């Protein structure tokens, strides 16, 4: 019989004159066994999402400071980290990524620790980590600073996601921890092509490629898929964003790869995971906008098992009352009878699929979906 994981939960209520929420989070972390981790002189990666420029649903940096301060009190060396994005936005290279992180409050002055973009300036600083029991990925391409860390903590804003169903701890670590090439491997078949209408024939892709895949004809680039190895370097350099993956993976394959990446990143390392169910926007914080929340703020959760943590968060959201006028409530109103008994994340974005991720994560030994919720 599978042993249940322990997931610790506290709501956001606090009586007048009570502790601030960051203090409440610290107390919850202690209850969940945070002080059992050996952090003395260890480099501790706090993996989180800094929010896209324009998005306001991301976690407040006050929570990051509470975690970083606790790590330092335990003798550890914390740093906030994330990897560059695959898509067009304000975080596709380390300079823009840091500008965005600092603007959103994730800077040493506000958080008390350094912010490091794990896969470097152009998203190419990576380390290949073996995937234990991997079925889709043999070696995960992980941001080097995250791979080099001695301890992995995740601080996750639990919210909806248009493809994964929700963005939880597994997505934060697995997708977020992948280098640019790692993200491309999870999202697609790993090959890229050029949109000729956007290409200006600058030749940067030709100069950066170590495998001779791009070539210029009549001042237009084209990429030989037989030579392309999916490193993602050309995506980072293209000034007009004319280069994109050829074939996006189905949601189920995407979710399984994401679980395998998360397993590679935490394998053999002390780990601790925190998720806050607050400002539950229907889409990822990677968007430059955020819609109104789909459910009320619920609480904060901690566990050493990220699979159990994601399952507990999903269960709590599905047990909540949908907020009026949100994307979830609007979709339910279209077919109230058909919505009965349906999963909230599927109702919010019908093309999404989150259960495949947790089932596969459990299958490969990342954790268990069986848990006891300790309030």
GROMACS .gro file of C-alpha atoms in nm:
model
  375
    1UNK     CA    1   0.000   0.000   0.000
    2UNK     CA    2   0.137   0.339  -0.102
    3UNK     CA    3   0.234   0.568   0.187
    4UNK     CA    4   0.042   0.895   0.186
    5UNK     CA    5   0.236   1.219   0.165
    6UNK     CA    6   0.179   1.498   0.412
    7UNK     CA    7   0.060   1.833   0.280
    8UNK     CA    8   0.036   2.120   0.528
    9UNK     CA    9  -0.228   2.388   0.476
   10UNK     CA   10  -0.311   2.728   0.624
   11UNK     CA   11  -0.570   2.974   0.498
   12UNK     CA   12  -0.511   3.346   0.455
   13UNK     CA   13  -0.724   3.449   0.753
   14UNK     CA   14  -0.555   3.644   1.029
   15UNK     CA   15  -0.726   3.818   1.322
   16UNK     CA   16  -0.683   4.190   1.368
   17UNK     CA   17  -0.339   4.252   1.515
   18UNK     CA   18  -0.219   3.902   1.425
   19UNK     CA   19   0.092   3.794   1.239
   20UNK     CA   20   0.158   3.922   0.887
   21UNK     CA   21   0.105   3.660   0.615
   22UNK     CA   22   0.480   3.614   0.548
   23UNK     CA   23   0.519   3.521   0.915
   24UNK     CA   24   0.230   3.280   0.887
   25UNK     CA   25   0.401   3.121   0.586
   26UNK     CA   26   0.721   3.077   0.786
   27UNK     CA   27   0.528   2.906   1.067
   28UNK     CA   28   0.366   2.674   0.815
   29UNK     CA   29   0.705   2.589   0.665
   30UNK     CA   30   0.833   2.499   1.012
   31UNK     CA   31   0.532   2.274   1.077
   32UNK     CA   32   0.594   2.104   0.742
   33UNK     CA   33   0.948   2.007   0.841
   34UNK     CA   34   1.154   2.279   0.678
   35UNK     CA   35   1.404   2.280   0.962
   36UNK     CA   36   1.479   1.913   0.901
   37UNK     CA   37   1.665   2.016   0.584
   38UNK     CA   38   2.042   2.053   0.614
   39UNK     CA   39   2.103   2.396   0.463
   40UNK     CA   40   2.432   2.483   0.633
   41UNK     CA   41   2.661   2.644   0.371
   42UNK     CA   42   2.442   2.502   0.093
   43UNK     CA   43   2.345   2.689  -0.223
   44UNK     CA   44   1.965   2.692  -0.211
   45UNK     CA   45   1.773   2.761  -0.531
   46UNK     CA   46   1.431   2.918  -0.473
   47UNK     CA   47   1.262   2.840  -0.804
   48UNK     CA   48   0.978   3.077  -0.882
   49UNK     CA   49   0.812   3.281  -1.158
   50UNK     CA   50   0.887   3.654  -1.161
   51UNK     CA   51   0.584   3.743  -1.373
   52UNK     CA   52   0.577   3.882  -1.725
   53UNK     CA   53   0.596   4.259  -1.760
   54UNK     CA   54   0.238   4.389  -1.735
   55UNK     CA   55   0.108   4.088  -1.544
   56UNK     CA   56   0.002   4.162  -1.185
   57UNK     CA   57  -0.113   3.817  -1.069
   58UNK     CA   58   0.236   3.689  -0.977
   59UNK     CA   59   0.331   3.629  -0.614
   60UNK     CA   60   0.431   3.933  -0.412
   61UNK     CA   61   0.806   3.947  -0.346
   62UNK     CA   62   0.730   3.964   0.029
   63UNK     CA   63   0.676   3.587   0.023
   64UNK     CA   64   1.010   3.533  -0.150
   65UNK     CA   65   1.182   3.741   0.118
   66UNK     CA   66   1.020   3.534   0.394
   67UNK     CA   67   1.154   3.214   0.238
   68UNK     CA   68   1.499   3.358   0.165
   69UNK     CA   69   1.533   3.496   0.518
   70UNK     CA   70   1.440   3.159   0.665
   71UNK     CA   71   1.701   2.987   0.447
   72UNK     CA   72   1.968   3.232   0.565
   73UNK     CA   73   1.871   3.178   0.930
   74UNK     CA   74   1.926   2.806   0.874
   75UNK     CA   75   2.276   2.874   0.737
   76UNK     CA   76   2.194   2.841   0.369
   77UNK     CA   77   2.284   3.062   0.073
   78UNK     CA   78   1.956   3.137  -0.108
   79UNK     CA   79   1.903   3.278  -0.455
   80UNK     CA   80   1.585   3.332  -0.655
   81UNK     CA   81   1.596   3.175  -0.998
   82UNK     CA   82   1.411   3.105  -1.319
   83UNK     CA   83   1.511   3.028  -1.678
   84UNK     CA   84   1.457   3.234  -1.991
   85UNK     CA   85   1.140   3.186  -2.192
   86UNK     CA   86   1.096   3.024  -2.530
   87UNK     CA   87   0.827   3.264  -2.645
   88UNK     CA   88   0.833   3.632  -2.733
   89UNK     CA   89   0.805   3.851  -2.424
   90UNK     CA   90   1.000   4.045  -2.163
   91UNK     CA   91   1.198   3.747  -2.028
   92UNK     CA   92   1.358   3.586  -2.336
   93UNK     CA   93   1.716   3.679  -2.237
   94UNK     CA   94   1.879   3.739  -1.900
   95UNK     CA   95   1.903   4.117  -1.932
   96UNK     CA   96   1.534   4.166  -2.009
   97UNK     CA   97   1.445   3.892  -1.762
   98UNK     CA   98   1.629   4.067  -1.480
   99UNK     CA   99   1.478   4.403  -1.577
  100UNK     CA  100   1.133   4.248  -1.550
  101UNK     CA  101   1.212   4.066  -1.224
  102UNK     CA  102   1.348   4.384  -1.066
  103UNK     CA  103   1.052   4.590  -1.184
  104UNK     CA  104   0.818   4.335  -1.025
  105UNK     CA  105   1.006   4.355  -0.695
  106UNK     CA  106   1.234   4.051  -0.717
  107UNK     CA  107   1.559   4.236  -0.648
  108UNK     CA  108   1.807   4.210  -0.360
  109UNK     CA  109   1.670   4.523  -0.191
  110UNK     CA  110   1.319   4.374  -0.165
  111UNK     CA  111   1.396   4.005  -0.120
  112UNK     CA  112   1.727   4.005   0.065
  113UNK     CA  113   1.896   3.771  -0.181
  114UNK     CA  114   2.030   3.767  -0.536
  115UNK     CA  115   1.826   3.686  -0.846
  116UNK     CA  116   2.002   3.457  -1.096
  117UNK     CA  117   1.874   3.364  -1.441
  118UNK     CA  118   1.967   2.997  -1.437
  119UNK     CA  119   2.032   2.941  -1.808
  120UNK     CA  120   2.240   3.252  -1.865
  121UNK     CA  121   2.238   3.547  -2.099
  122UNK     CA  122   2.088   3.380  -2.407
  123UNK     CA  123   1.928   3.073  -2.252
  124UNK     CA  124   2.214   2.845  -2.353
  125UNK     CA  125   2.387   2.782  -2.018
  126UNK     CA  126   2.256   2.437  -1.942
  127UNK     CA  127   2.346   2.104  -1.791
  128UNK     CA  128   2.222   1.765  -1.904
  129UNK     CA  129   2.063   1.577  -1.614
  130UNK     CA  130   1.954   1.213  -1.640
  131UNK     CA  131   1.580   1.149  -1.607
  132UNK     CA  132   1.507   0.867  -1.360
  133UNK     CA  133   1.259   0.626  -1.520
  134UNK     CA  134   1.212   0.865  -1.812
  135UNK     CA  135   0.996   0.749  -2.102
  136UNK     CA  136   1.003   1.058  -2.323
  137UNK     CA  137   1.324   1.234  -2.219
  138UNK     CA  138   1.661   1.069  -2.164
  139UNK     CA  139   1.851   1.376  -2.047
  140UNK     CA  140   1.684   1.697  -1.935
  141UNK     CA  141   1.839   2.025  -2.048
  142UNK     CA  142   1.835   2.228  -1.726
  143UNK     CA  143   1.948   2.581  -1.645
  144UNK     CA  144   2.300   2.542  -1.508
  145UNK     CA  145   2.260   2.754  -1.195
  146UNK     CA  146   1.958   2.546  -1.095
  147UNK     CA  147   2.139   2.222  -1.174
  148UNK     CA  148   2.437   2.337  -0.965
  149UNK     CA  149   2.226   2.418  -0.658
  150UNK     CA  150   2.261   2.190  -0.356
  151UNK     CA  151   1.896   2.223  -0.248
  152UNK     CA  152   1.582   2.293  -0.453
  153UNK     CA  153   1.292   2.489  -0.307
  154UNK     CA  154   0.992   2.584  -0.517
  155UNK     CA  155   0.775   2.884  -0.440
  156UNK     CA  156   0.475   2.857  -0.670
  157UNK     CA  157   0.183   3.078  -0.759
  158UNK     CA  158  -0.089   2.819  -0.815
  159UNK     CA  159  -0.306   2.937  -1.106
  160UNK     CA  160  -0.471   2.818  -1.424
  161UNK     CA  161  -0.285   2.737  -1.744
  162UNK     CA  162  -0.418   2.719  -2.097
  163UNK     CA  163  -0.230   2.398  -2.182
  164UNK     CA  164  -0.126   2.232  -1.855
  165UNK     CA  165  -0.462   2.296  -1.686
  166UNK     CA  166  -0.288   2.462  -1.394
  167UNK     CA  167   0.054   2.593  -1.309
  168UNK     CA  168   0.167   2.416  -0.995
  169UNK     CA  169   0.494   2.298  -0.842
  170UNK     CA  170   0.571   2.046  -1.117
  171UNK     CA  171   0.531   2.307  -1.388
  172UNK     CA  172   0.726   2.566  -1.190
  173UNK     CA  173   1.021   2.328  -1.151
  174UNK     CA  174   0.994   2.117  -1.468
  175UNK     CA  175   0.904   2.366  -1.737
  176UNK     CA  176   1.049   2.667  -1.555
  177UNK     CA  177   1.377   2.488  -1.487
  178UNK     CA  178   1.436   2.389  -1.847
  179UNK     CA  179   1.682   2.592  -2.052
  180UNK     CA  180   1.559   2.739  -2.380
  181UNK     CA  181   1.637   2.409  -2.554
  182UNK     CA  182   1.476   2.223  -2.264
  183UNK     CA  183   1.157   2.422  -2.297
  184UNK     CA  184   1.153   2.357  -2.670
  185UNK     CA  185   1.197   1.984  -2.606
  186UNK     CA  186   0.897   1.984  -2.372
  187UNK     CA  187   0.676   2.197  -2.593
  188UNK     CA  188   0.756   2.056  -2.935
  189UNK     CA  189   0.936   1.794  -3.137
  190UNK     CA  190   1.250   2.004  -3.102
  191UNK     CA  191   1.284   2.133  -3.459
  192UNK     CA  192   1.235   2.491  -3.573
  193UNK     CA  193   1.132   2.670  -3.892
  194UNK     CA  194   1.145   3.026  -4.028
  195UNK     CA  195   0.845   3.245  -4.100
  196UNK     CA  196   0.964   3.391  -4.430
  197UNK     CA  197   0.734   3.691  -4.399
  198UNK     CA  198   0.905   3.796  -4.075
  199UNK     CA  199   1.263   3.713  -4.178
  200UNK     CA  200   1.480   4.015  -4.267
  201UNK     CA  201   1.784   3.815  -4.375
  202UNK     CA  202   2.016   3.943  -4.101
  203UNK     CA  203   2.206   3.612  -4.087
  204UNK     CA  204   2.231   3.591  -3.709
  205UNK     CA  205   2.085   3.239  -3.708
  206UNK     CA  206   2.348   3.131  -3.963
  207UNK     CA  207   2.630   3.273  -3.751
  208UNK     CA  208   2.514   3.123  -3.421
  209UNK     CA  209   2.435   2.769  -3.540
  210UNK     CA  210   2.712   2.516  -3.476
  211UNK     CA  211   2.550   2.257  -3.703
  212UNK     CA  212   2.499   2.448  -4.029
  213UNK     CA  213   2.120   2.413  -4.021
  214UNK     CA  214   2.025   2.769  -4.130
  215UNK     CA  215   2.113   2.909  -4.471
  216UNK     CA  216   2.034   3.233  -4.655
  217UNK     CA  217   1.881   3.248  -5.003
  218UNK     CA  218   1.771   3.581  -5.150
  219UNK     CA  219   1.808   3.736  -4.804
  220UNK     CA  220   1.567   3.488  -4.649
  221UNK     CA  221   1.669   3.223  -4.399
  222UNK     CA  222   1.560   2.861  -4.404
  223UNK     CA  223   1.651   2.582  -4.163
  224UNK     CA  224   1.733   2.223  -4.257
  225UNK     CA  225   1.542   2.004  -4.005
  226UNK     CA  226   1.788   1.722  -4.071
  227UNK     CA  227   2.071   1.932  -3.930
  228UNK     CA  228   1.874   2.112  -3.656
  229UNK     CA  229   1.944   1.970  -3.308
  230UNK     CA  230   1.688   2.185  -3.123
  231UNK     CA  231   1.933   2.389  -2.916
  232UNK     CA  232   1.716   2.703  -2.935
  233UNK     CA  233   2.007   2.942  -2.986
  234UNK     CA  234   1.860   3.090  -3.304
  235UNK     CA  235   1.532   3.168  -3.127
  236UNK     CA  236   1.717   3.379  -2.874
  237UNK     CA  237   1.897   3.586  -3.137
  238UNK     CA  238   1.631   3.638  -3.405
  239UNK     CA  239   1.545   4.012  -3.392
  240UNK     CA  240   1.202   3.969  -3.553
  241UNK     CA  241   1.097   3.646  -3.379
  242UNK     CA  242   1.068   3.477  -3.716
  243UNK     CA  243   1.185   3.138  -3.582
  244UNK     CA  244   0.948   2.903  -3.400
  245UNK     CA  245   0.909   2.529  -3.329
  246UNK     CA  246   0.759   2.327  -3.613
  247UNK     CA  247   0.515   2.107  -3.425
  248UNK     CA  248   0.377   2.171  -3.079
  249UNK     CA  249   0.324   1.860  -2.867
  250UNK     CA  250  -0.018   1.739  -2.764
  251UNK     CA  251  -0.109   1.841  -2.410
  252UNK     CA  252  -0.068   1.488  -2.274
  253UNK     CA  253   0.288   1.447  -2.408
  254UNK     CA  254   0.376   1.800  -2.297
  255UNK     CA  255   0.261   1.721  -1.942
  256UNK     CA  256   0.453   1.394  -1.925
  257UNK     CA  257   0.774   1.558  -2.042
  258UNK     CA  258   0.723   1.832  -1.784
  259UNK     CA  259   0.698   1.572  -1.506
  260UNK     CA  260   1.017   1.406  -1.629
  261UNK     CA  261   1.204   1.736  -1.628
  262UNK     CA  262   1.091   1.804  -1.271
  263UNK     CA  263   1.210   1.456  -1.169
  264UNK     CA  264   1.553   1.519  -1.321
  265UNK     CA  265   1.594   1.854  -1.144
  266UNK     CA  266   1.513   1.733  -0.790
  267UNK     CA  267   1.662   1.384  -0.821
  268UNK     CA  268   1.906   1.314  -0.536
  269UNK     CA  269   1.868   1.661  -0.382
  270UNK     CA  270   1.690   1.784  -0.068
  271UNK     CA  271   1.368   1.950  -0.177
  272UNK     CA  272   1.083   2.149  -0.027
  273UNK     CA  273   0.779   2.292  -0.206
  274UNK     CA  274   0.544   2.582  -0.131
  275UNK     CA  275   0.231   2.675  -0.326
  276UNK     CA  276   0.006   2.975  -0.268
  277UNK     CA  277  -0.348   2.956  -0.402
  278UNK     CA  278  -0.404   3.328  -0.443
  279UNK     CA  279  -0.509   3.545  -0.739
  280UNK     CA  280  -0.597   3.228  -0.930
  281UNK     CA  281  -0.593   3.370  -1.280
  282UNK     CA  282  -0.716   3.139  -1.559
  283UNK     CA  283  -0.388   3.166  -1.751
  284UNK     CA  284  -0.016   3.157  -1.675
  285UNK     CA  285   0.184   3.447  -1.531
  286UNK     CA  286   0.381   3.430  -1.858
  287UNK     CA  287   0.108   3.645  -2.014
  288UNK     CA  288   0.154   4.021  -2.027
  289UNK     CA  289  -0.197   4.048  -1.883
  290UNK     CA  290  -0.407   3.862  -1.629
  291UNK     CA  291  -0.781   3.804  -1.614
  292UNK     CA  292  -0.981   3.818  -1.291
  293UNK     CA  293  -0.945   3.514  -1.058
  294UNK     CA  294  -1.164   3.209  -1.120
  295UNK     CA  295  -1.199   3.119  -0.747
  296UNK     CA  296  -1.143   3.308  -0.420
  297UNK     CA  297  -0.805   3.309  -0.247
  298UNK     CA  298  -0.773   2.978  -0.061
  299UNK     CA  299  -0.446   2.949   0.126
  300UNK     CA  300  -0.083   2.841   0.144
  301UNK     CA  301   0.045   2.483   0.129
  302UNK     CA  302   0.381   2.313   0.193
  303UNK     CA  303   0.511   1.963   0.130
  304UNK     CA  304   0.826   1.771   0.047
  305UNK     CA  305   0.623   1.590  -0.223
  306UNK     CA  306   0.543   1.812  -0.522
  307UNK     CA  307   0.299   1.559  -0.672
  308UNK     CA  308   0.090   1.547  -0.355
  309UNK     CA  309   0.113   1.926  -0.329
  310UNK     CA  310  -0.023   1.977  -0.682
  311UNK     CA  311  -0.302   1.725  -0.621
  312UNK     CA  312  -0.401   1.894  -0.295
  313UNK     CA  313  -0.406   2.238  -0.459
  314UNK     CA  314  -0.620   2.107  -0.744
  315UNK     CA  315  -0.862   1.946  -0.500
  316UNK     CA  316  -0.896   2.265  -0.296
  317UNK     CA  317  -0.965   2.473  -0.606
  318UNK     CA  318  -1.222   2.223  -0.732
  319UNK     CA  319  -1.397   2.237  -0.393
  320UNK     CA  320  -1.421   2.617  -0.399
  321UNK     CA  321  -1.709   2.830  -0.525
  322UNK     CA  322  -1.637   2.989  -0.866
  323UNK     CA  323  -1.613   3.365  -0.859
  324UNK     CA  324  -1.880   3.548  -1.059
  325UNK     CA  325  -1.780   3.702  -1.392
  326UNK     CA  326  -1.460   3.500  -1.417
  327UNK     CA  327  -1.369   3.280  -1.712
  328UNK     CA  328  -1.472   2.968  -1.519
  329UNK     CA  329  -1.812   3.108  -1.418
  330UNK     CA  330  -1.878   3.232  -1.772
  331UNK     CA  331  -1.800   2.891  -1.919
  332UNK     CA  332  -2.025   2.718  -1.663
  333UNK     CA  333  -2.309   2.957  -1.749
  334UNK     CA  334  -2.294   2.846  -2.113
  335UNK     CA  335  -2.398   2.491  -2.018
  336UNK     CA  336  -2.487   2.457  -1.647
  337UNK     CA  337  -2.609   2.097  -1.679
  338UNK     CA  338  -2.307   1.984  -1.877
  339UNK     CA  339  -2.074   2.152  -1.627
  340UNK     CA  340  -2.200   1.952  -1.329
  341UNK     CA  341  -1.929   1.727  -1.190
  342UNK     CA  342  -1.671   1.864  -1.432
  343UNK     CA  343  -1.319   1.960  -1.333
  344UNK     CA  344  -1.274   2.339  -1.293
  345UNK     CA  345  -0.952   2.352  -1.490
  346UNK     CA  346  -1.103   2.165  -1.782
  347UNK     CA  347  -1.408   2.393  -1.767
  348UNK     CA  348  -1.182   2.698  -1.771
  349UNK     CA  349  -0.973   2.579  -2.066
  350UNK     CA  350  -1.132   2.269  -2.225
  351UNK     CA  351  -0.820   2.185  -2.429
  352UNK     CA  352  -0.602   2.156  -2.118
  353UNK     CA  353  -0.493   1.835  -1.944
  354UNK     CA  354  -0.344   1.822  -1.592
  355UNK     CA  355  -0.432   1.474  -1.470
  356UNK     CA  356  -0.194   1.315  -1.721
  357UNK     CA  357   0.095   1.506  -1.564
  358UNK     CA  358   0.027   1.388  -1.209
  359UNK     CA  359  -0.040   1.031  -1.317
  360UNK     CA  360   0.289   1.018  -1.507
  361UNK     CA  361   0.477   1.189  -1.224
  362UNK     CA  362   0.352   0.923  -0.985
  363UNK     CA  363   0.438   0.647  -1.233
  364UNK     CA  364   0.802   0.755  -1.265
  365UNK     CA  365   0.844   0.789  -0.890
  366UNK     CA  366   0.843   1.167  -0.850
  367UNK     CA  367   0.583   1.145  -0.573
  368UNK     CA  368   0.234   1.029  -0.485
  369UNK     CA  369  -0.114   1.169  -0.543
  370UNK     CA  370  -0.229   1.021  -0.212
  371UNK     CA  371  -0.198   1.269   0.073
  372UNK     CA  372  -0.318   1.373   0.416
  373UNK     CA  373  -0.406   1.741   0.437
  374UNK     CA  374  -0.287   1.874   0.772
  375UNK     CA  375  -0.464   2.198   0.851
   0.00000   0.00000   0.00000
